[in-house]
Coordinates of C-alpha atoms and ligand atoms in Angstrom, one line a residue:
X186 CA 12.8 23.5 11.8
X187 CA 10.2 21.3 10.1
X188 CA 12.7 20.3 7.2
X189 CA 15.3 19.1 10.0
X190 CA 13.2 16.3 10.3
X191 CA 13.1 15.2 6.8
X192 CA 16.2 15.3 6.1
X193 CA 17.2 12.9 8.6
X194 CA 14.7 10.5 7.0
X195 CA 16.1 7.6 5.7
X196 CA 20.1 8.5 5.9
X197 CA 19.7 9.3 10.1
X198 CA 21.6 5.6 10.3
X199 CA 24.6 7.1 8.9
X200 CA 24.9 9.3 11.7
X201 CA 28.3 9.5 14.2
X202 CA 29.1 5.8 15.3
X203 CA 32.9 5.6 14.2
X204 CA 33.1 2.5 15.0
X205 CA 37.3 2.3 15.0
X206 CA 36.9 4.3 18.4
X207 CA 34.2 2.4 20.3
X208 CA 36.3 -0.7 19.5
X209 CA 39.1 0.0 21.6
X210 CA 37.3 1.6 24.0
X211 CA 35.8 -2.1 25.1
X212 CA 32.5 -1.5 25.3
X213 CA 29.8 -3.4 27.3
X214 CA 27.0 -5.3 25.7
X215 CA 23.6 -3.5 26.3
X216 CA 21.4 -5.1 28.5
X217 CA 17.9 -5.1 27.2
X218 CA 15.9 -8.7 27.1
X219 CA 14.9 -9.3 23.2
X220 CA 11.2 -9.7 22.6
X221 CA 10.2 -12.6 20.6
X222 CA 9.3 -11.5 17.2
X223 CA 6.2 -11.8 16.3
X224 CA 6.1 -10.8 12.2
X225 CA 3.3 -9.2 10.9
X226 CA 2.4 -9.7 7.1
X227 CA 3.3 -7.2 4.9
X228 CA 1.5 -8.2 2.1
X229 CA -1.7 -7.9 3.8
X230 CA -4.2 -5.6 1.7
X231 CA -6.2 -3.5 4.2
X232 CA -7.2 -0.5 1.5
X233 CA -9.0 2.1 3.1
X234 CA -13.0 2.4 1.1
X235 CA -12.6 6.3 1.2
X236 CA -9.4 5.8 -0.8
X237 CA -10.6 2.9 -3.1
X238 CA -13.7 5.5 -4.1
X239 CA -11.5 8.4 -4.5
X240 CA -9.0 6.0 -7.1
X241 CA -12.1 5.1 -9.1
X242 CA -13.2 8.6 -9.8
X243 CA -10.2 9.4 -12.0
X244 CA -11.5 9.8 -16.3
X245 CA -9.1 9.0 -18.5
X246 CA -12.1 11.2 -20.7
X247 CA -11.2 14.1 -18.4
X248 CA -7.7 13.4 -18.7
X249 CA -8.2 13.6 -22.3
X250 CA -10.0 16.7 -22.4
X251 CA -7.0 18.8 -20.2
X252 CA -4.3 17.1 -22.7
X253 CA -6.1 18.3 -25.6
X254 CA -7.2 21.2 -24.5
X255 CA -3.1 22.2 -23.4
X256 CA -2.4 21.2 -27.5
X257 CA -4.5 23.9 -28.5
X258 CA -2.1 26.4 -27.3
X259 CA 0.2 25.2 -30.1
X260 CA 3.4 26.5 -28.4
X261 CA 3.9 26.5 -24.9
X262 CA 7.3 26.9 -24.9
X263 CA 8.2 29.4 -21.9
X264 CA 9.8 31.6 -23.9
X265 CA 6.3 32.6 -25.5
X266 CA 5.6 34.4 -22.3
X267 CA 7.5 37.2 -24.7
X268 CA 6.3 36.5 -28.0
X269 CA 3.4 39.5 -28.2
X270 CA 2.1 37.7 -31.4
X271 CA 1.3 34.7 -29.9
X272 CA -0.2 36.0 -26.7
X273 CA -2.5 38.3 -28.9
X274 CA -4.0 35.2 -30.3
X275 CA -4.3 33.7 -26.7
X276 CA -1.7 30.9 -27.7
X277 CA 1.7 29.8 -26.0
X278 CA 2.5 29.6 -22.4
X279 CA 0.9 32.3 -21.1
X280 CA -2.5 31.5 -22.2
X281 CA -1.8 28.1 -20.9
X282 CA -0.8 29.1 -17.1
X283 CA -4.5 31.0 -17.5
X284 CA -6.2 27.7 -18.5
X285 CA -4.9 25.9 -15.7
X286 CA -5.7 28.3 -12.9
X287 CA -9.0 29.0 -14.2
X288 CA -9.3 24.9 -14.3
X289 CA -8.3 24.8 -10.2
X290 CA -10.6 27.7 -9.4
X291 CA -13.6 25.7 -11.2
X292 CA -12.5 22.7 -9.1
X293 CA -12.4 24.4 -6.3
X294 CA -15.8 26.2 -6.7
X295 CA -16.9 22.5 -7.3
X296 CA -15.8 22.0 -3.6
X297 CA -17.3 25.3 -2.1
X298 CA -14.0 26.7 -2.3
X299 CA -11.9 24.2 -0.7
X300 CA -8.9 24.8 -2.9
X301 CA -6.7 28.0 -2.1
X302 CA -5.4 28.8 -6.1
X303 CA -2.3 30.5 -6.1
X304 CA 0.3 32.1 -8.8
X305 CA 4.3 31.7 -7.9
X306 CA 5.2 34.6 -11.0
X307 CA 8.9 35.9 -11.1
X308 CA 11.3 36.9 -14.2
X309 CA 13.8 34.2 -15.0
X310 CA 17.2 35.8 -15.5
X311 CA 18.9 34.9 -18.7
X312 CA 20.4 32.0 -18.8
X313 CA 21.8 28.8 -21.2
X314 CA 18.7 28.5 -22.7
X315 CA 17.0 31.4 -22.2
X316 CA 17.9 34.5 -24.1
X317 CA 16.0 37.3 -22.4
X318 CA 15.1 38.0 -19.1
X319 CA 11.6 35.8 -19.1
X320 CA 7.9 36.1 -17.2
X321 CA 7.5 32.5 -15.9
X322 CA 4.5 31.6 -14.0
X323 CA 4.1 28.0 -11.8
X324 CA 0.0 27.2 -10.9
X325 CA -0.8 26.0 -8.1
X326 CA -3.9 24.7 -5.4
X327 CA -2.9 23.9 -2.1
X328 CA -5.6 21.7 -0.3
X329 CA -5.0 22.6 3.5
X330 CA -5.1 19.7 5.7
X331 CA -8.5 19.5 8.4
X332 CA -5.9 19.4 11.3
X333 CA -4.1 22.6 12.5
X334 CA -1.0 20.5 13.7
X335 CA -0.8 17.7 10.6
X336 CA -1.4 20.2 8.1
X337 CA 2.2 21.8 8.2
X338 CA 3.0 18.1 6.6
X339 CA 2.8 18.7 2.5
X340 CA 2.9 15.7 0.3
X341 CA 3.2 17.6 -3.6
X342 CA 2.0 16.7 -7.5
X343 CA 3.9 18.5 -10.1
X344 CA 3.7 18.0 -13.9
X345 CA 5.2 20.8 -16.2
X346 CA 2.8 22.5 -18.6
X347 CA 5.5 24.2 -21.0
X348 CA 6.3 22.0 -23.8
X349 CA 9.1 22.5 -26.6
X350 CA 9.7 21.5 -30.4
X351 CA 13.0 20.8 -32.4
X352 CA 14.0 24.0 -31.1
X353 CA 14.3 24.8 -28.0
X354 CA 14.1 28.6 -28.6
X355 CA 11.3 28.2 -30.4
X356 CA 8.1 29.6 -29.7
X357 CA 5.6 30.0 -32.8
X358 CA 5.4 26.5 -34.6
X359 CA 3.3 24.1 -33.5
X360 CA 4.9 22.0 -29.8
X361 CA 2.2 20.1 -29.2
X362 CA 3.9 18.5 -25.9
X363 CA 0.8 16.2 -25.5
X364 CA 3.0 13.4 -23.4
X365 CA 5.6 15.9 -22.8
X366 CA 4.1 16.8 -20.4
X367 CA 0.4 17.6 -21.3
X368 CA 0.3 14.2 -19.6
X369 CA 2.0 15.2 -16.4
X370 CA -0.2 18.0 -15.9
X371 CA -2.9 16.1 -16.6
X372 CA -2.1 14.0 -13.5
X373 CA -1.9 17.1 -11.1
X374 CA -5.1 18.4 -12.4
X375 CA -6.9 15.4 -12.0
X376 CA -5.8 14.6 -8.9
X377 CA -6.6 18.2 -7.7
X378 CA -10.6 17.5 -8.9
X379 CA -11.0 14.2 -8.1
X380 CA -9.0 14.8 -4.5
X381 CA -10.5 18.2 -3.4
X382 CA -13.6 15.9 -2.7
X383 CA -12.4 14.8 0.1
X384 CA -10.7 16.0 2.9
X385 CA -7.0 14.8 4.8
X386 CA -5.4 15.9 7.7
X387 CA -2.2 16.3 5.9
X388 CA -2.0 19.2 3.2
X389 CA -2.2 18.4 -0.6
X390 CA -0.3 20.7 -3.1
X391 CA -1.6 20.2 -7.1
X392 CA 1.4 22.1 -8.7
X393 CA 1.7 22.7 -12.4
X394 CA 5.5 24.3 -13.6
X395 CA 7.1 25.7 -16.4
X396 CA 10.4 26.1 -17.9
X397 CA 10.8 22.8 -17.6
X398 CA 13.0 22.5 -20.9
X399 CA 14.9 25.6 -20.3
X400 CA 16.2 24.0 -17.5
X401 CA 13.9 22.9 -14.6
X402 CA 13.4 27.0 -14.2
X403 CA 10.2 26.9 -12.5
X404 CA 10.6 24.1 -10.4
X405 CA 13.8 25.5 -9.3
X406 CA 12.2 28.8 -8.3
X407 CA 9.3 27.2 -6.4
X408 CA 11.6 24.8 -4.4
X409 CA 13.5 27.3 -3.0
X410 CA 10.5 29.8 -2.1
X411 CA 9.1 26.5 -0.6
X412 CA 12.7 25.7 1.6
X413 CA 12.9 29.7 1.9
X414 CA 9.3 29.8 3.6
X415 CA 10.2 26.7 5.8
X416 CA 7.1 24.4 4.4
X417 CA 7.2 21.2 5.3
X418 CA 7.2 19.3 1.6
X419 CA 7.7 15.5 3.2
X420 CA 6.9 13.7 -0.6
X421 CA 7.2 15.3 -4.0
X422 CA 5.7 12.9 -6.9
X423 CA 6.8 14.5 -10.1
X424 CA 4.8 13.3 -13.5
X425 CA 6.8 13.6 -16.6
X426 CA 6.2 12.0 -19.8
X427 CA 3.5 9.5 -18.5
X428 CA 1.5 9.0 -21.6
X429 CA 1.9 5.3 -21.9
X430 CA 3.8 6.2 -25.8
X431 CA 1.9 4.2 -28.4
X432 CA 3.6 3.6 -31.5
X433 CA 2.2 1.2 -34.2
X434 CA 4.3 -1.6 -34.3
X435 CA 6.0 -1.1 -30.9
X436 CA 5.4 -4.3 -28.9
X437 CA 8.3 -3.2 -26.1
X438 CA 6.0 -1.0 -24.3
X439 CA 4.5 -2.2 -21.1
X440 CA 0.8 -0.7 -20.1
X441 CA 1.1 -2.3 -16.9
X442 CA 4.1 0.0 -15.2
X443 CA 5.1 3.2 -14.7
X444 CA 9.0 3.5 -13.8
X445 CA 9.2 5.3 -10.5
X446 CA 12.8 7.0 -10.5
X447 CA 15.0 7.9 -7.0
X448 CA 17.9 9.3 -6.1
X449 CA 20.3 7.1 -4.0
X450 CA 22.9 9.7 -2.4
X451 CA 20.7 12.6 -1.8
X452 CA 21.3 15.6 -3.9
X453 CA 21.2 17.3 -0.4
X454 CA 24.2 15.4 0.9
X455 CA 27.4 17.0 2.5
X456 CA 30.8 15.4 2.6
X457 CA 30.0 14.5 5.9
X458 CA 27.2 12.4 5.5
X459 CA 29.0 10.5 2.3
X460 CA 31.6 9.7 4.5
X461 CA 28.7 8.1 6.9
X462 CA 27.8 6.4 3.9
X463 CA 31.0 5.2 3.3
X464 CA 31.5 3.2 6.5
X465 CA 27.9 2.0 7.6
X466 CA 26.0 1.9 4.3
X467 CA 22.5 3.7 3.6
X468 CA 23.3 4.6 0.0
X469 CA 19.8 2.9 -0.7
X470 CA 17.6 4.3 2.0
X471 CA 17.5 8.2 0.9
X472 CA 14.1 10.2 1.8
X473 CA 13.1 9.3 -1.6
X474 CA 13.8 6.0 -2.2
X475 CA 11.8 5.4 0.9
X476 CA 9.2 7.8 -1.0
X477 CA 9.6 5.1 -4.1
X478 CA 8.7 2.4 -1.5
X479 CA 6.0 3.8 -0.2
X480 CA 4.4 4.2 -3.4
X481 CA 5.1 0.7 -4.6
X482 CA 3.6 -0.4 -1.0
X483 CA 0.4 1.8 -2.2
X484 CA 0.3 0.3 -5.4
X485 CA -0.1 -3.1 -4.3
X486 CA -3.0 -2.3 -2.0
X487 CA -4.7 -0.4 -4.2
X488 CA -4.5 -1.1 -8.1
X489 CA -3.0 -4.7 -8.1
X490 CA -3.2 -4.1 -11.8
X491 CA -0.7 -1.5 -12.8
X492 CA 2.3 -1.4 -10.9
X493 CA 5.6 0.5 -10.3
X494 CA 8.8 -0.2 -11.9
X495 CA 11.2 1.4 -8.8
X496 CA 14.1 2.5 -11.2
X497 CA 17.0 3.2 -8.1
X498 CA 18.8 5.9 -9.8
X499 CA 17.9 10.1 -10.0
X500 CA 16.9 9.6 -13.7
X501 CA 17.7 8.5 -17.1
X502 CA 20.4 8.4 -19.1
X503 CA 21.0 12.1 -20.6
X504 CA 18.0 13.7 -19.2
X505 CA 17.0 15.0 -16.2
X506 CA 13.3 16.6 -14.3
X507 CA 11.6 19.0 -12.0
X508 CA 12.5 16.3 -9.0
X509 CA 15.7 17.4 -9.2
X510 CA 15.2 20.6 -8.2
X511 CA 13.2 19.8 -5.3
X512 CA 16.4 17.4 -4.3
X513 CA 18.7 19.9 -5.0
X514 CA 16.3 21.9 -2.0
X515 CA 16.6 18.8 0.9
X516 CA 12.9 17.7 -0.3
X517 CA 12.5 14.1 -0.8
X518 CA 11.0 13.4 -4.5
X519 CA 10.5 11.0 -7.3
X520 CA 10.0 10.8 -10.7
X521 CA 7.5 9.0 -12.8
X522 CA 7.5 8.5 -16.6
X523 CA 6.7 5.1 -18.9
X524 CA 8.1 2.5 -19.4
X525 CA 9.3 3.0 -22.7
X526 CA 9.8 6.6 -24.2
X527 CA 9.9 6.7 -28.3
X528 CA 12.0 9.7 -28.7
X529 CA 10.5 10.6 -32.1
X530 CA 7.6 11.8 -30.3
X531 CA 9.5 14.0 -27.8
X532 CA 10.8 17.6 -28.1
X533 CA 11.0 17.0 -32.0
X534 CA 9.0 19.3 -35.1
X535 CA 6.0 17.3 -36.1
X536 CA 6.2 15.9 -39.2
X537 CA 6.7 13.2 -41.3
X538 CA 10.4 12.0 -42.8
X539 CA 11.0 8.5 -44.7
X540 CA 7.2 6.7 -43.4
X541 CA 8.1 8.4 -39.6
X542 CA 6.0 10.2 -38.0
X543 CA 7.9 12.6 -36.0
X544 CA 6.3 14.7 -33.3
X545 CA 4.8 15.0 -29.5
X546 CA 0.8 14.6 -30.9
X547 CA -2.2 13.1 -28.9
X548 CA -2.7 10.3 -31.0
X549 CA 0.5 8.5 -29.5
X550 CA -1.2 9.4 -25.7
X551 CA -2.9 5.9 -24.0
X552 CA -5.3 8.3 -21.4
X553 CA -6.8 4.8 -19.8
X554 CA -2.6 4.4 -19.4
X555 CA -2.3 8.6 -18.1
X556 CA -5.4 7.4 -15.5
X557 CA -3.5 4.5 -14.2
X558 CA -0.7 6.8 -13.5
X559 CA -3.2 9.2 -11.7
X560 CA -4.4 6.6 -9.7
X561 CA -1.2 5.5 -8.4
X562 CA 0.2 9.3 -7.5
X563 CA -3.5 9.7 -5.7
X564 CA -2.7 6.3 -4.0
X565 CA 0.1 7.5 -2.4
X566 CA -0.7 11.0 -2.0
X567 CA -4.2 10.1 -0.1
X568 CA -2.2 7.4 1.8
X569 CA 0.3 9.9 3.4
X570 CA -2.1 12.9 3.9
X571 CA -4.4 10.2 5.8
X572 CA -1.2 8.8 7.9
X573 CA 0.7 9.9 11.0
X574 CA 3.5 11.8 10.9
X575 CA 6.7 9.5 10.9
X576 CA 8.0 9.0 14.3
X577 CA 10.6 11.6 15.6
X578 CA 14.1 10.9 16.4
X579 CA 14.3 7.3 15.4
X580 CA 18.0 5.5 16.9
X581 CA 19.7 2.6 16.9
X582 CA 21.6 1.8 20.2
X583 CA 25.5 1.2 19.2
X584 CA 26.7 1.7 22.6
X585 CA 28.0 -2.4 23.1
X586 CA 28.9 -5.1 20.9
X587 CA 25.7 -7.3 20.9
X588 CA 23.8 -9.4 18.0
X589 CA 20.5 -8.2 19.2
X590 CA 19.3 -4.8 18.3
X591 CA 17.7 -2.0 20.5
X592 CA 15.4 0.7 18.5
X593 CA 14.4 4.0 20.4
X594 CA 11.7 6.5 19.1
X595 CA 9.8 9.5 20.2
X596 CA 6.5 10.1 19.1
X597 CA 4.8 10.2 16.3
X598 CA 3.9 14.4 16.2
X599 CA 0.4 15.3 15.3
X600 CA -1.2 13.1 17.6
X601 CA -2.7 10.8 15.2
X602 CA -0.6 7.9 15.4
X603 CA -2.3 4.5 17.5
X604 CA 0.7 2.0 17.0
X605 CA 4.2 1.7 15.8
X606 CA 5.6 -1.0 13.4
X607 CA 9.7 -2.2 13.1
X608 CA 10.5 -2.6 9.6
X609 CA 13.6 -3.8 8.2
X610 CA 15.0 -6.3 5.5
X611 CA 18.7 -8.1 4.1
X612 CA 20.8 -5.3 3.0
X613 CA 20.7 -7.0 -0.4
X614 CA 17.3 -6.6 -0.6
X615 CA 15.4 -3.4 -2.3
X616 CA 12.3 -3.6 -0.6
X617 CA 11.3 -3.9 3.1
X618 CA 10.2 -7.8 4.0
X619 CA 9.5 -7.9 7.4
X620 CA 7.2 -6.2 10.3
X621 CA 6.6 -6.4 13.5
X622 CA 4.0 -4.1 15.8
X623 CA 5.9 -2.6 18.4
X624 CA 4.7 -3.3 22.1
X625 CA 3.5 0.2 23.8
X626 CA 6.2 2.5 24.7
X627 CA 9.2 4.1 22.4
X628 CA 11.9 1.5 22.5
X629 CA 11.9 -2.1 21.7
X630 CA 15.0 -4.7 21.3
X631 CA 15.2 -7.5 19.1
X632 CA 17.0 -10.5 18.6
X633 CA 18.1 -9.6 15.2
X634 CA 21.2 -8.2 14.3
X635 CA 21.9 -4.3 13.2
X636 CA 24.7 -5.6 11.3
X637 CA 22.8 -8.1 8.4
X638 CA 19.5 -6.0 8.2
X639 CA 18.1 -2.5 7.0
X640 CA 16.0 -1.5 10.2
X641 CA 13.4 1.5 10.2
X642 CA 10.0 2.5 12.5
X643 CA 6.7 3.6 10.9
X644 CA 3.6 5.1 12.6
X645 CA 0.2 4.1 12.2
X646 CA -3.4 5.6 13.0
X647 CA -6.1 3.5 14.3
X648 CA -7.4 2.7 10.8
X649 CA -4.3 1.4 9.5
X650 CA -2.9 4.3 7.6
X651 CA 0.9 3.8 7.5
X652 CA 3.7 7.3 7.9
X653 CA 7.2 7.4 5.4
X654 CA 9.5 5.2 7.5
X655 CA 12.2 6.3 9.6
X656 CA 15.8 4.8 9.3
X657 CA 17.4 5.1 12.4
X658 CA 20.8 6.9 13.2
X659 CA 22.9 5.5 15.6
X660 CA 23.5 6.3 19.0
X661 CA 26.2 5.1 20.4
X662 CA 29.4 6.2 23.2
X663 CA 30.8 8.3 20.6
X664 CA 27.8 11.3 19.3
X665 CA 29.0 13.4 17.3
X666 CA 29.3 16.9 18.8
X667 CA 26.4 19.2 19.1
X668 CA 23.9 15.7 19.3
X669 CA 20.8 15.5 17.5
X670 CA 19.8 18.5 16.0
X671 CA 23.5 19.5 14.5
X672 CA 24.2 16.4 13.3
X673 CA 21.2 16.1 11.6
X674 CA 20.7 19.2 9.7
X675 CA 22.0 19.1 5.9
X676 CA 20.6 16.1 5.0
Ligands
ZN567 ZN1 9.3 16.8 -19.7

């Protein structure tokens, strides 16, 4: 049942209030009293010192050292998982998925073991662009939150260590794949040593995929073992082409952002819930645009410096990412890359043709730009494995004509939320802009209407730490049938 709940993040709103019907039913105003609101500021920096310390431990010289280390490999295209050649020399993928778990096992020996390194190995079927029937291995180290109850709650780094040349079926000449996505590994490895330091009452998962550029293979594979086994993945932060691209001459790329991609209408959606869309909105509050927010919201505590770009659509134009997949699954996820990608240094034969320089090679990776990066997914990551769960069950009374609003919630589970905050904002506006604390209890009513703002609830714990928001669904005369639970699943 634990994914039930995140898929009503977010897109709950959209839930059941047909509003033709309650309108000629007459309904009664509801008859809660407003509170006076009383804002609190949201751009009030209250970073947590454990967090701060944890950010500044991040080496762009270590991040260095895994993406040059991964270029050694020369190939790591996944189809070199079946080139015997290349795996008698110790090159391509293969070699590679052994780097990396023997990295996370030195980590975790670093922490006295406090990383569980695990292997997710099947045989990809043939398919589009994969000729044979293929070993693919994902890497992965699951830090296990400190509290039995909170550490069902997974918040996941991914990067994808296969790489590719001109070709995608190629698997002996040199793919060097140093920002695509050497860089992106580099991220979840990092964060793995830096954060296996510490520990979080939530659950930390430092994944590392392949068959990436055959088609979002491994991903795929792991995102439905992970909906299969009924984990709880609540935040998937996918790294992809994060190198911060420097090419002489090139004075359009910006050091100081990473774009942050989210879907709008969740992959996950059924007709039902587009039609919900259709008539109340919520196009813009997905599980992982509220992901997005959150990390923007991280950000700006925590490295005033570099900041997100939030990019509100799935992904670019043409190309697509291991996000996807977890989408595709009901898990909310977002995708970073920079700002500006030169395409002569992606999935392209290195080499030099009329003064280009063609080619994915180190010397165009910024690794004080990969850090920044790495620093903003460990933001976020330590953020939500230190913070509540989101309140359960979050509604919006729609039982009466009224311009005030009434919000309902039921705790917080995990027992680690203190307080509750009201969020909300214009509909016209991307990002939250107001807050409020709520007084004790699980309900509050304000004098602000449902109709012109974006409402949601958050939890907090006693230091602060903030949970994903909630959007509420209605609840109103008309439910649809089954209440709650049906109507909720499928998102
Ligand atoms: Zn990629």
């Amino acid at each position: 049942m634990p994914n039930s709940k995140l898929r009503t993040l977010g897109f709950a709103f959209l839930f059941s209030a047909l509003t033709f019907s309650a309108a000629q039913q007459n309904p009664q105003p509801t008859a809660a009293t407003p509170v006076k609101v009383t804002e609190v500021d949201l751009n009030a920096i209250h970073p947590d010192p454990q967090i701060a310390e944890a950010l500044k431990q991040i080496s762009p010289g270590r991040i260095r050292a895994i993406i040059e280390k991964l270029v050694t490999f020369k190939n790591r295209n996944t189809l070199s998982s079946n080139d015997q050649e290349m795996i008698s020399q110790g090159l391509g993928v293969t070699a590679a998925a052994k780097w990396i778990q023997e990295e996370f096992e030195r980590y975790s020996q670093a922490c006295g073991g406090c990383l569980q390194v695990k292997t997710d190995s099947f045989t990809q079927p043939v398919a589009t662009r994969v000729p044979t029937p293929t070993p693919l291995t994902n890497v992965y180290a699951v830090l296990q939150g400190t509290d039995p109850e909170n550490a069902k709650r997974i918040y996941l780094v991914t990067g994808h260590y296969d790489s590719r040349n001109s070709d995608t079926l190629n698997t002996k000449d040199e793919a060097p794949g140093a920002n695509d996505d050497a860089s992106g590994t580099a991220v979840s490895l990092e964060c793995a040593r830096v954060l296996s330091k510490y520990k979080f009452p939530a659950t930390l998962i430092f994944l590392s995929v392949a068959g990436e550029e055959q088609g979002l293979d491994g991903a795929k594979h792991f995102a439905q073992m992970a909906r299969h086994e009924g984990w709880d993945i609540q935040g998937v932060l996918n790294n992809d082409i994060v190198g911060g691209n420097t090419t002489p001459g090139d004075t359009l790329q910006r050091k100081d952002t990473v774009r942050v991609f989210s879907e709008g209408i969740p992959a996950s959606a059924k007709p039902e819930d587009v039609t919900r869309m259709r008539n109340l909105g919520g196009e813009n509050d997905s599980p992982s645009r509220e992901l997005a927010r959150y990390i923007r919201s991280t950000a700006k505590e925590y490295l005033p410096e570099f900041q997100p770009t939030l990019i509100f659509r799935r992904d670019r134009f043409l190309r697509g990412g291991d996000h996807t997949a977890f989408n595709e699954e009901g898990f909310a996820g977002v995708r970073f890359t920079e700002y500006r990608e030169d395409f002569n240094h992606q999935h392209q034969n290195v080499r030099t043709e009329n003064g280009i320089e063609y080619g994915d090679v180190p010397k165009f990776v910024d690794f004080a730009y990969v850090a920044n990066v790495a620093r903003m997914n460990a933001a976020a990551l330590t953020s939500l494995a230190s913070a509540p769960a989101s309140p359960a069950t979050v509604r919006i009374e729609t039982r009466g004509l009224t311009n005030d609003t009434t919000l309902n919630w039921e705790a917080s589970p995990g027992g680690l939320a203190n307080s509750y905050q009201i969020l909300w904002r214009d509909t016209d506006q991307p990002y939250w802009q107001h807050a409020m604390s709520a007084p004790a209890g699980s309900s509050i009513t304000l004098p602000i209407s449902k109709d012109n703002v974006v409402f949601a609830v958050r939890a907090l714990d006693a230091k602060g730490h903030a949970s994903l928001p909630v959007v509420p669904r209605p609840r109103g005369r008309i439910e649809a049938p089954g209440g709650n639970s049906a109507a909720s699943s499928g998102m």
